[in-house]
Amino acid sequence: MMAHPGKKLLFMGQDFGQFIEWDEKKPLDWMLLGYDKHRELQSYVRDLNHFYRDTPALWQVDYSWEGFQWIVPDDSKQSVIAFLRRDAAGKMVLVVCNFNPVLRKEYQMGVPNPGSYKEILNSDDKKYGGSGVTNGTVKTKKGPMHGFDQHISLTLPPLSTLYLSVPAARKPRAAKAEDKAAEKPAKPAAKKTAKPLPRLRPLPQTPGSRRLPSAADVRPRPKRRCKPSLDIC
């Protein structure tokens, strides 16, 4: 219940597994810490409390649905649930619980972001009295599952809870130089201007050749005047 939304209540004696119901007339059974299992349980509860305090995703958005998201809510046959907790900045923690005393190998589930998922806390760690089945770091595989585009495979220890860090969403890759060049609008083609025709030089005159008349040689004809009485030109 430490990973579920809501404020936590840990009654005294529960942190080291006291057997007898609490009695206000008697002190707690501290002598149980002389046994390994009770001391290992106390160590786990201590680390779990520190992990809860240092992980805002577990407590920062307790009042809204935005801080919680189901991944596996309906696997009643194997008694497994998985969900995400999210803080105000969007950073997430993946929580997986196996409520059966059965080891689950290659248990697959969809995850929100591609990349590496690192196991942060495992209740089955040997230092907590567990069997020591851990996952370390697992990488995502392509393939849709539970509404996501990628998934991971985990080994779930019996009667355990796993906490895994979720990698940040990848930023879209920058476009390549070729793609950028293709996106640029093509420059308009330069207009071609007609070249001026070369100026013709007059042909040289040779003796005996006939010179062609020029504009200066053509004289205008004189205008004829009409007689006013006859109106005949």
XYZ file of N, CA and C in Angstrom:
699
model
N 0.805 -1.207 0.000
C 0.000 0.000 0.000
C 0.845 1.267 0.000
N 2.128 1.144 0.181
C 2.990 2.331 0.187
C 3.005 2.998 -1.177
N 2.804 2.255 -2.248
C 2.853 2.822 -3.595
C 1.503 3.324 -4.070
N 0.437 2.951 -3.406
C -0.912 3.353 -3.828
C -1.184 4.786 -3.374
N -1.968 5.564 -4.133
C -2.294 6.929 -3.699
C -2.969 6.945 -2.333
N -2.713 7.980 -1.584
C -3.283 8.114 -0.248
C -2.209 8.181 0.828
N -2.560 8.729 1.962
C -1.613 8.847 3.070
C -1.459 7.507 3.786
N -0.281 7.320 4.376
C 0.076 6.006 4.926
C -0.084 5.968 6.444
N -0.393 4.774 6.901
C -0.499 4.548 8.351
C 0.250 3.263 8.679
N 1.280 3.376 9.480
C 2.053 2.216 9.921
C 1.995 2.194 11.449
N 1.261 1.225 11.970
C 1.079 1.168 13.417
C 2.328 0.585 14.070
N 2.595 1.021 15.277
C 3.824 0.588 15.956
C 3.835 -0.926 16.162
N 4.993 -1.480 15.853
C 5.174 -2.930 15.924
C 5.083 -3.587 14.558
N 4.388 -2.931 13.634
C 4.270 -3.515 12.296
C 5.577 -3.434 11.510
N 6.444 -2.538 11.887
C 7.691 -2.365 11.150
C 8.664 -3.515 11.383
N 8.472 -4.316 12.434
C 9.360 -5.472 12.630
C 8.576 -6.774 12.800
N 7.266 -6.734 12.530
C 6.484 -7.966 12.502
C 6.097 -8.500 13.863
N 5.535 -7.644 14.684
C 5.104 -8.122 16.000
C 3.912 -9.056 15.844
N 3.926 -10.168 16.585
C 2.864 -11.166 16.485
C 1.622 -10.783 17.295
N 1.854 -10.425 18.533
C 0.737 -10.189 19.465
C 0.136 -8.816 19.208
N -1.185 -8.733 19.318
C -1.865 -7.454 19.144
C -1.379 -6.445 20.171
N -1.283 -5.198 19.718
C -0.759 -4.146 20.596
C -1.653 -3.981 21.819
N -0.994 -3.833 22.946
C -1.699 -3.660 24.233
C -1.112 -2.444 24.921
N -1.997 -1.487 25.243
C -1.498 -0.239 25.851
C -0.868 -0.480 27.227
N -1.098 -1.636 27.824
C -0.555 -1.927 29.149
C 0.824 -2.577 29.077
N 1.230 -2.964 27.858
C 2.494 -3.684 27.719
C 3.374 -2.998 26.677
N 4.666 -3.113 26.794
C 5.560 -2.563 25.766
C 5.573 -3.471 24.533
N 6.150 -2.968 23.454
C 6.278 -3.759 22.233
C 7.253 -4.912 22.466
N 7.108 -5.943 21.645
C 7.967 -7.125 21.787
C 9.291 -6.894 21.056
N 10.123 -6.016 21.602
C 11.397 -5.674 20.965
C 12.358 -6.853 20.907
N 12.105 -7.855 21.739
C 13.023 -9.004 21.733
C 12.940 -9.758 20.409
N 11.884 -9.492 19.587
C 11.772 -10.180 18.294
C 12.883 -9.772 17.330
N 13.492 -8.602 17.582
C 14.583 -8.161 16.706
C 15.834 -9.021 16.879
N 15.808 -9.903 17.818
C 16.904 -10.856 17.948
C 16.830 -11.970 16.922
N 15.737 -12.055 16.202
C 15.560 -13.068 15.152
C 15.800 -12.430 13.779
N 16.418 -13.194 12.903
C 16.819 -12.657 11.599
C 15.640 -12.124 10.790
N 14.570 -12.872 10.697
C 13.441 -12.468 9.856
C 12.820 -11.155 10.327
N 12.699 -10.969 11.614
C 12.136 -9.726 12.130
C 13.101 -8.555 11.900
N 14.372 -8.805 12.057
C 15.361 -7.752 11.825
C 15.428 -7.388 10.333
N 15.306 -8.387 9.458
C 15.318 -8.119 8.008
C 14.057 -7.365 7.580
N 12.918 -7.683 8.198
C 11.697 -6.948 7.897
C 11.830 -5.490 8.325
N 12.410 -5.254 9.467
C 12.611 -3.888 9.934
C 13.534 -3.116 8.971
N 14.545 -3.799 8.456
C 15.458 -3.168 7.500
C 14.721 -2.787 6.221
N 13.810 -3.670 5.761
C 13.056 -3.374 4.544
C 12.114 -2.193 4.750
N 11.408 -2.166 5.885
C 10.484 -1.073 6.160
C 11.237 0.250 6.280
N 12.413 0.218 6.864
C 13.222 1.440 6.972
C 13.607 1.952 5.580
N 14.108 1.060 4.713
C 14.499 1.472 3.361
C 13.281 1.908 2.535
N 12.153 1.236 2.754
C 10.935 1.602 2.038
C 10.464 2.998 2.443
N 10.556 3.321 3.725
C 10.177 4.661 4.184
C 11.083 5.731 3.590
N 12.370 5.459 3.547
C 13.309 6.410 2.950
C 13.039 6.561 1.456
N 12.749 5.450 0.788
C 12.447 5.499 -0.645
C 11.175 6.307 -0.898
N 10.185 6.116 -0.062
C 8.935 6.868 -0.193
C 9.180 8.362 -0.012
N 9.963 8.721 0.972
C 10.245 10.135 1.240
C 11.026 10.784 0.092
N 11.945 10.038 -0.503
C 12.823 10.596 -1.528
C 12.250 10.482 -2.944
N 11.044 9.947 -3.091
C 10.445 9.749 -4.415
C 9.133 10.518 -4.497
N 9.144 11.737 -5.035
C 7.913 12.548 -5.089
C 6.783 11.896 -5.866
N 7.106 11.000 -6.802
C 6.047 10.352 -7.587
C 5.098 9.552 -6.706
N 5.535 9.144 -5.513
C 4.699 8.329 -4.629
C 3.774 9.148 -3.743
N 3.990 10.481 -3.671
C 3.167 11.258 -2.750
C 2.788 12.653 -3.246
N 3.425 13.132 -4.315
C 3.224 14.531 -4.702
C 1.855 14.790 -5.336
N 1.344 13.849 -6.127
C 0.055 14.034 -6.804
C -0.917 12.971 -6.294
N -1.152 12.963 -4.989
C -2.086 12.023 -4.366
C -3.550 12.414 -4.574
N -3.782 13.667 -4.905
C -5.145 14.199 -4.937
C -5.772 14.155 -6.329
N -5.062 13.669 -7.340
C -5.568 13.708 -8.708
C -5.262 12.399 -9.422
N -6.105 12.077 -10.426
C -5.884 10.871 -11.222
C -4.622 10.968 -12.058
N -4.079 12.180 -12.249
C -2.876 12.352 -13.062
C -1.649 11.717 -12.413
N -1.706 11.442 -11.115
C -0.559 10.840 -10.425
C -0.566 9.329 -10.430
N -1.580 8.718 -11.062
C -1.707 7.255 -11.041
C -2.202 6.772 -12.399
N -1.647 5.640 -12.855
C -2.096 5.051 -14.119
C -1.936 3.534 -14.069
N -3.010 2.831 -14.346
C -2.950 1.374 -14.395
C -2.212 0.901 -15.641
N -1.475 -0.199 -15.485
C -0.902 -0.906 -16.631
C -1.486 -2.309 -16.704
N -1.402 -3.050 -15.598
C -2.002 -4.391 -15.527
C -2.991 -4.384 -14.362
N -4.283 -4.138 -14.628
C -5.267 -4.129 -13.546
C -6.124 -5.382 -13.472
N -5.962 -6.293 -14.439
C -6.956 -7.367 -14.588
C -6.368 -8.774 -14.676
N -5.131 -8.966 -14.227
C -4.529 -10.303 -14.289
C -4.852 -11.060 -13.005
N -6.113 -11.420 -12.844
C -6.535 -12.111 -11.625
C -6.067 -13.563 -11.594
N -5.810 -14.132 -12.761
C -5.370 -15.530 -12.793
C -3.992 -15.706 -12.173
N -3.117 -14.732 -12.395
C -1.759 -14.832 -11.847
C -1.553 -13.938 -10.631
N -2.595 -13.207 -10.236
C -2.527 -12.328 -9.062
C -1.387 -11.319 -9.170
N -1.321 -10.655 -10.335
C -0.281 -9.653 -10.594
C -0.958 -8.338 -10.965
N -0.469 -7.257 -10.387
C -0.910 -5.921 -10.786
C 0.328 -5.078 -11.082
N 0.156 -4.076 -11.943
C 1.240 -3.150 -12.268
C 0.625 -1.790 -12.546
N 1.280 -0.748 -12.060
C 0.775 0.603 -12.276
C 1.924 1.597 -12.230
N 1.626 2.816 -12.676
C 2.598 3.907 -12.693
C 2.207 4.949 -11.658
N 3.221 5.535 -11.013
C 3.016 6.716 -10.181
C 3.813 7.849 -10.812
N 3.228 9.051 -10.800
C 3.816 10.190 -11.523
C 3.826 11.418 -10.624
N 4.951 12.166 -10.637
C 5.023 13.391 -9.839
C 4.596 14.592 -10.678
N 4.681 15.791 -10.096
C 4.200 16.992 -10.769
C 5.018 17.330 -12.004
N 6.282 16.904 -12.042
C 7.142 17.174 -13.196
C 7.021 16.114 -14.285
N 6.221 15.073 -14.045
C 6.044 14.018 -15.040
C 6.966 12.833 -14.874
N 7.844 12.851 -13.874
C 8.737 11.722 -13.644
C 7.943 10.557 -13.061
N 8.219 9.337 -13.565
C 7.380 8.187 -13.201
C 8.169 7.066 -12.521
N 7.431 6.261 -11.767
C 7.946 5.044 -11.143
C 6.986 3.919 -11.494
N 7.540 2.780 -11.912
C 6.736 1.599 -12.234
C 6.710 0.676 -11.021
N 5.505 0.260 -10.629
C 5.329 -0.620 -9.459
C 4.663 -1.911 -9.927
N 5.268 -3.059 -9.576
C 4.741 -4.369 -9.971
C 4.633 -5.237 -8.723
N 3.457 -5.824 -8.517
C 3.219 -6.661 -7.330
C 2.803 -8.065 -7.762
N 3.413 -9.069 -7.154
C 3.046 -10.468 -7.364
C 2.528 -11.002 -6.031
N 1.224 -11.249 -5.957
C 0.602 -11.640 -4.700
C 0.514 -13.154 -4.520
N 1.136 -13.923 -5.382
C 1.131 -15.383 -5.265
C 2.515 -15.890 -4.856
N 2.588 -17.000 -4.122
C 3.899 -17.575 -3.764
C 4.483 -18.388 -4.918
N 4.419 -17.824 -6.126
C 4.868 -18.508 -7.339
C 5.808 -17.579 -8.102
N 6.928 -18.100 -8.576
C 7.872 -17.325 -9.376
C 7.319 -17.160 -10.791
N 7.261 -15.941 -11.278
C 6.778 -15.649 -12.632
C 7.960 -15.231 -13.494
N 8.300 -16.055 -14.485
C 9.400 -15.730 -15.397
C 8.844 -15.166 -16.698
N 9.622 -14.253 -17.275
C 9.252 -13.635 -18.564
C 7.837 -13.048 -18.521
N 7.566 -12.347 -17.441
C 6.262 -11.687 -17.354
C 6.352 -10.370 -18.129
N 5.515 -10.236 -19.155
C 5.578 -9.081 -20.045
C 4.484 -8.073 -19.734
N 4.839 -6.799 -19.907
C 3.863 -5.721 -19.719
C 4.300 -4.517 -20.540
N 3.320 -3.746 -20.985
C 3.619 -2.536 -21.729
C 4.154 -1.446 -20.815
N 4.986 -0.586 -21.375
C 5.571 0.523 -20.616
C 5.494 1.795 -21.454
N 5.469 2.957 -20.797
C 5.208 4.195 -21.525
C 6.331 4.687 -22.420
N 7.597 4.544 -21.986
C 8.715 5.114 -22.738
C 9.731 4.046 -23.106
N 10.345 4.138 -24.277
C 11.422 3.200 -24.620
C 12.694 3.532 -23.852
N 13.540 2.508 -23.667
C 14.799 2.719 -22.960
C 15.049 1.645 -21.925
N 15.823 1.999 -20.887
C 16.212 1.048 -19.838
C 15.443 1.325 -18.551
N 14.868 0.262 -17.999
C 14.132 0.347 -16.730
C 14.993 -0.293 -15.642
N 15.337 0.505 -14.637
C 16.235 0.037 -13.584
C 15.443 -0.274 -12.321
N 15.726 -1.445 -11.769
C 15.078 -1.859 -10.526
C 15.670 -1.058 -9.366
N 14.808 -0.301 -8.677
C 15.272 0.550 -7.580
C 15.159 -0.157 -6.234
N 14.024 -0.818 -6.038
C 13.775 -1.490 -4.757
C 13.033 -2.790 -5.025
N 13.472 -3.844 -4.327
C 12.889 -5.179 -4.522
C 12.706 -5.814 -3.147
N 11.458 -6.118 -2.806
C 11.196 -6.697 -1.491
C 11.768 -8.102 -1.345
N 12.151 -8.737 -2.469
C 12.685 -10.099 -2.421
C 14.208 -10.114 -2.329
N 14.807 -8.964 -2.105
C 16.265 -8.906 -1.962
C 16.701 -9.753 -0.757
N 17.875 -10.378 -0.859
C 18.358 -11.255 0.213
C 18.550 -10.520 1.533
N 18.919 -9.230 1.440
C 19.145 -8.486 2.691
C 17.846 -8.229 3.437
N 16.717 -8.447 2.760
C 15.415 -8.317 3.402
C 14.803 -9.680 3.728
N 15.601 -10.735 3.577
C 15.116 -12.073 3.876
C 14.447 -12.762 2.705
N 14.596 -12.210 1.495
C 13.974 -12.804 0.324
C 14.847 -13.852 -0.339
N 14.381 -14.332 -1.499
C 15.123 -15.381 -2.219
C 16.226 -14.816 -3.097
N 16.247 -13.514 -3.283
C 17.324 -12.897 -4.062
C 17.085 -12.859 -5.554
N 15.834 -12.979 -6.004
C 15.519 -12.890 -7.433
C 15.385 -11.416 -7.799
N 16.294 -10.915 -8.588
C 16.279 -9.506 -8.981
C 16.329 -9.393 -10.504
N 16.061 -8.191 -11.002
C 16.041 -7.954 -12.444
C 17.146 -7.020 -12.918
N 17.695 -6.227 -12.013
C 18.721 -5.282 -12.441
C 18.132 -4.234 -13.370
N 18.685 -4.155 -14.581
C 18.206 -3.213 -15.597
C 17.685 -3.995 -16.788
N 16.496 -3.663 -17.235
C 15.892 -4.332 -18.388
C 15.616 -3.287 -19.466
N 15.781 -3.696 -20.713
C 15.547 -2.805 -21.851
C 14.225 -3.144 -22.524
N 13.623 -2.141 -23.067
C 12.334 -2.324 -23.730
C 12.510 -3.042 -25.069
N 11.431 -3.679 -25.485
C 11.363 -4.322 -26.788
C 10.195 -3.720 -27.567
N 10.362 -3.629 -28.879
C 9.294 -3.080 -29.704
C 8.132 -4.064 -29.767
N 6.939 -3.524 -29.757
C 5.742 -4.355 -29.803
C 4.667 -3.778 -28.916
N 3.479 -3.510 -29.445
C 2.417 -2.896 -28.646
C 1.894 -3.831 -27.565
N 1.628 -3.250 -26.389
C 1.065 -4.010 -25.274
C 0.506 -3.038 -24.247
N -0.669 -3.329 -23.763
C -1.333 -2.518 -22.736
C -1.448 -1.046 -23.141
N -1.625 -0.801 -24.430
C -1.806 0.566 -24.908
C -0.532 1.332 -25.155
N 0.622 0.661 -25.053
C 1.907 1.318 -25.301
C 2.582 0.675 -26.520
N 3.574 1.379 -27.077
C 4.255 0.893 -28.285
C 5.407 -0.053 -27.980
N 5.784 -0.227 -26.716
C 6.894 -1.097 -26.329
C 6.544 -1.806 -25.025
N 7.338 -2.844 -24.708
C 7.073 -3.625 -23.494
C 8.387 -4.118 -22.913
N 8.318 -4.645 -21.695
C 9.480 -5.235 -21.031
C 9.087 -6.599 -20.493
N 10.110 -7.400 -20.225
C 9.920 -8.724 -19.626
C 10.624 -8.754 -18.271
N 9.892 -9.151 -17.234
C 10.431 -9.182 -15.877
C 10.299 -10.579 -15.291
N 11.175 -10.849 -14.319
C 11.035 -12.041 -13.483
C 10.469 -11.586 -12.147
N 9.268 -12.054 -11.833
C 8.587 -11.613 -10.617
C 8.804 -12.637 -9.514
N 9.509 -12.271 -8.439
C 9.690 -13.198 -7.318
C 8.348 -13.474 -6.633
N 8.240 -14.564 -5.916
C 6.989 -14.854 -5.198
C 6.747 -13.853 -4.082
N 5.483 -13.446 -3.942
C 5.064 -12.550 -2.855
C 5.985 -11.321 -2.765
N 6.074 -10.603 -3.856
C 7.039 -9.511 -3.918
C 6.423 -8.256 -4.518
N 7.130 -7.141 -4.294
C 6.805 -5.862 -4.924
C 8.092 -5.273 -5.479
N 8.033 -4.864 -6.750
C 9.192 -4.284 -7.422
C 8.917 -2.822 -7.736
N 9.945 -2.006 -7.586
C 9.890 -0.590 -7.970
C 10.968 -0.362 -9.027
N 10.564 0.177 -10.172
C 11.499 0.417 -11.264
C 11.407 1.867 -11.729
N 12.551 2.451 -12.038
C 12.566 3.810 -12.573
C 12.180 3.782 -14.047
N 11.432 4.787 -14.476
C 10.977 4.894 -15.860
C 11.850 5.919 -16.576
N 12.464 5.562 -17.700
C 13.299 6.543 -18.423
C 12.462 7.692 -18.960
N 13.105 8.839 -19.090
C 12.406 10.010 -19.618
C 12.064 9.801 -21.087
N 11.022 10.453 -21.522
C 10.617 10.348 -22.922
C 11.702 10.931 -23.811
N 11.978 10.254 -24.903
C 13.005 10.710 -25.831
C 12.502 11.878 -26.665
N 13.401 12.843 -26.880
C 13.060 13.975 -27.729
C 13.149 13.558 -29.192
N 12.315 14.128 -30.047
C 12.399 13.775 -31.471
C 13.750 14.143 -32.046
N 14.280 13.264 -32.896
C 15.591 13.498 -33.483
C 15.558 14.697 -34.412
N 16.701 15.417 -34.447
C 16.806 16.561 -35.342
C 16.846 16.080 -36.780
N 16.233 16.838 -37.663
C 16.199 16.449 -39.074
C 17.602 16.482 -39.664
N 17.884 15.527 -40.530
C 19.185 15.459 -41.180
C 19.356 16.627 -42.144
N 20.616 16.861 -42.534
C 20.907 17.968 -43.439
C 20.190 17.800 -44.769
N 20.083 16.539 -45.248
C 19.406 16.294 -46.522
C 17.928 16.641 -46.413
N 17.311 16.266 -45.240
C 15.900 16.572 -45.053
C 15.669 18.069 -44.947
N 16.600 18.767 -44.261
C 16.458 20.206 -44.144
C 16.570 20.878 -45.503
N 17.511 20.372 -46.344
C 17.682 20.956 -47.671
C 16.425 20.751 -48.507
N 15.785 19.578 -48.332
C 14.571 19.307 -49.104
C 13.418 20.193 -48.647
N 13.423 20.555 -47.339
C 12.341 21.384 -46.826
C 12.471 22.829 -47.264
N 13.703 23.297 -47.589
C 13.888 24.682 -47.987
C 13.221 24.934 -49.331
N 12.526 26.072 -49.501
C 11.899 26.358 -50.804
C 12.944 26.598 -51.875
N 12.670 26.100 -53.071
C 13.616 26.257 -54.174
C 13.690 27.720 -54.587
N 14.902 28.168 -54.867
C 15.093 29.546 -55.298
C 14.537 29.720 -56.710
N 13.868 30.856 -56.978
C 13.357 31.076 -58.341
C 14.494 31.186 -59.352
N 14.266 30.613 -60.535
C 15.295 30.634 -61.575
C 15.525 32.058 -62.067
N 16.775 32.406 -62.258
C 17.118 33.746 -62.728
C 16.629 33.949 -64.153
N 16.038 35.130 -64.381
C 15.530 35.432 -65.713
C 16.684 35.699 -66.676
N 16.600 35.074 -67.843
C 17.632 35.267 -68.863
C 17.298 36.492 -69.703
N 18.224 37.411 -69.830
C 18.048 38.619 -70.651
C 18.691 38.409 -72.013
N 17.993 38.902 -73.050
C 18.521 38.738 -74.419
C 19.767 39.595 -74.611
N 20.775 39.006 -75.188
C 22.012 39.725 -75.452
C 21.816 40.664 -76.647
N 22.351 41.882 -76.571
C 22.217 42.810 -77.724
C 22.952 42.267 -78.954
N 22.345 42.484 -80.091
C 22.969 42.026 -81.347
C 24.216 42.850 -81.649
N 25.198 42.218 -82.210
C 26.434 42.971 -82.540
C 26.163 44.031 -83.607
N 26.797 45.142 -83.489
C 26.638 46.261 -84.436
C 27.373 45.930 -85.743
N 26.641 46.098 -86.839
C 27.223 45.783 -88.155
C 28.093 46.930 -88.652
N 29.240 46.576 -89.164
C 30.149 47.576 -89.731
C 29.897 47.721 -91.235
N 29.995 48.948 -91.761
C 29.799 49.123 -93.226
C 30.879 48.399 -94.014
N 30.477 47.843 -95.132
C 31.442 47.134 -95.977
C 32.388 48.132 -96.625
N 33.626 47.789 -96.768
C 34.584 48.698 -97.432
C 34.261 48.830 -98.931
N 34.425 50.068 -99.451
C 34.166 50.322 -100.871
C 35.413 50.029 -101.683
N 35.231 49.312 -102.721
C 36.341 48.981 -103.620
C 36.162 49.738 -104.923
N 37.249 49.998 -105.601
C 37.133 50.724 -106.878
C 36.242 49.956 -107.848
N 35.330 50.702 -108.480
C 34.429 50.093 -109.444
C 33.166 49.538 -108.857
N 33.081 49.462 -107.535
C 31.873 48.933 -106.914
C 30.849 50.033 -106.775
N 29.591 49.702 -106.822
C 28.505 50.670 -106.734
C 28.118 50.850 -105.278
N 28.131 52.116 -104.894
C 27.791 52.404 -103.509
C 26.290 52.408 -103.343
N 25.813 51.786 -102.282
C 24.387 51.756 -102.009
C 23.947 53.103 -101.465
N 22.774 53.590 -101.886
C 22.313 54.881 -101.385
C 22.010 54.809 -99.884
N 22.289 55.910 -99.244
C 22.008 56.019 -97.815
C 20.850 56.959 -97.595
N 20.428 57.126 -96.338
C 19.312 58.013 -96.013
C 19.631 59.448 -96.340
N 20.915 59.817 -96.290
C 21.307 61.198 -96.583
C 21.178 61.521 -98.065
N 21.222 60.505 -98.906
C 21.143 60.747 -100.354
C 19.712 60.944 -100.827
N 18.739 60.561 -100.074
C 17.346 60.674 -100.487
C 16.838 62.061 -100.129
N 16.471 62.828 -101.103
C 15.978 64.178 -100.888
C 14.459 64.183 -101.002
N 13.785 64.952 -100.148
C 12.323 65.006 -100.246
C 11.865 65.775 -101.469
N 10.796 65.349 -102.075
C 10.232 66.031 -103.242
C 9.546 67.318 -102.802
N 9.604 68.359 -103.628
C 8.891 69.587 -103.275
C 7.387 69.404 -103.459
N 6.616 70.001 -102.548
C 5.177 69.891 -102.609
C 4.628 70.807 -103.695
N 3.645 70.319 -104.456
C 3.006 71.104 -105.515
C 1.885 71.933 -104.923
N 1.802 73.142 -105.401
C 0.774 74.044 -104.924
C -0.406 74.023 -105.868
N -1.622 74.125 -105.340
C -2.836 74.108 -106.142
C -3.296 75.537 -106.418
N -3.903 75.694 -107.636
C -4.443 77.013 -107.994
C -5.772 77.196 -107.224
N -5.917 78.316 -106.561
C -7.109 78.506 -105.762
C -8.377 78.593 -106.566
N -8.282 79.106 -107.852
C -9.496 79.276 -108.619
C -9.990 77.985 -109.195
N -9.068 77.121 -109.613
C -9.473 75.871 -110.232
C -9.548 74.720 -109.261
N -8.853 74.886 -108.146
C -8.768 73.797 -107.146
C -8.248 72.514 -107.765
N -7.286 72.741 -108.684
C -6.673 71.590 -109.354
C -5.206 71.623 -109.034
N -4.680 70.506 -108.622
C -3.249 70.425 -108.289
C -2.482 69.918 -109.498
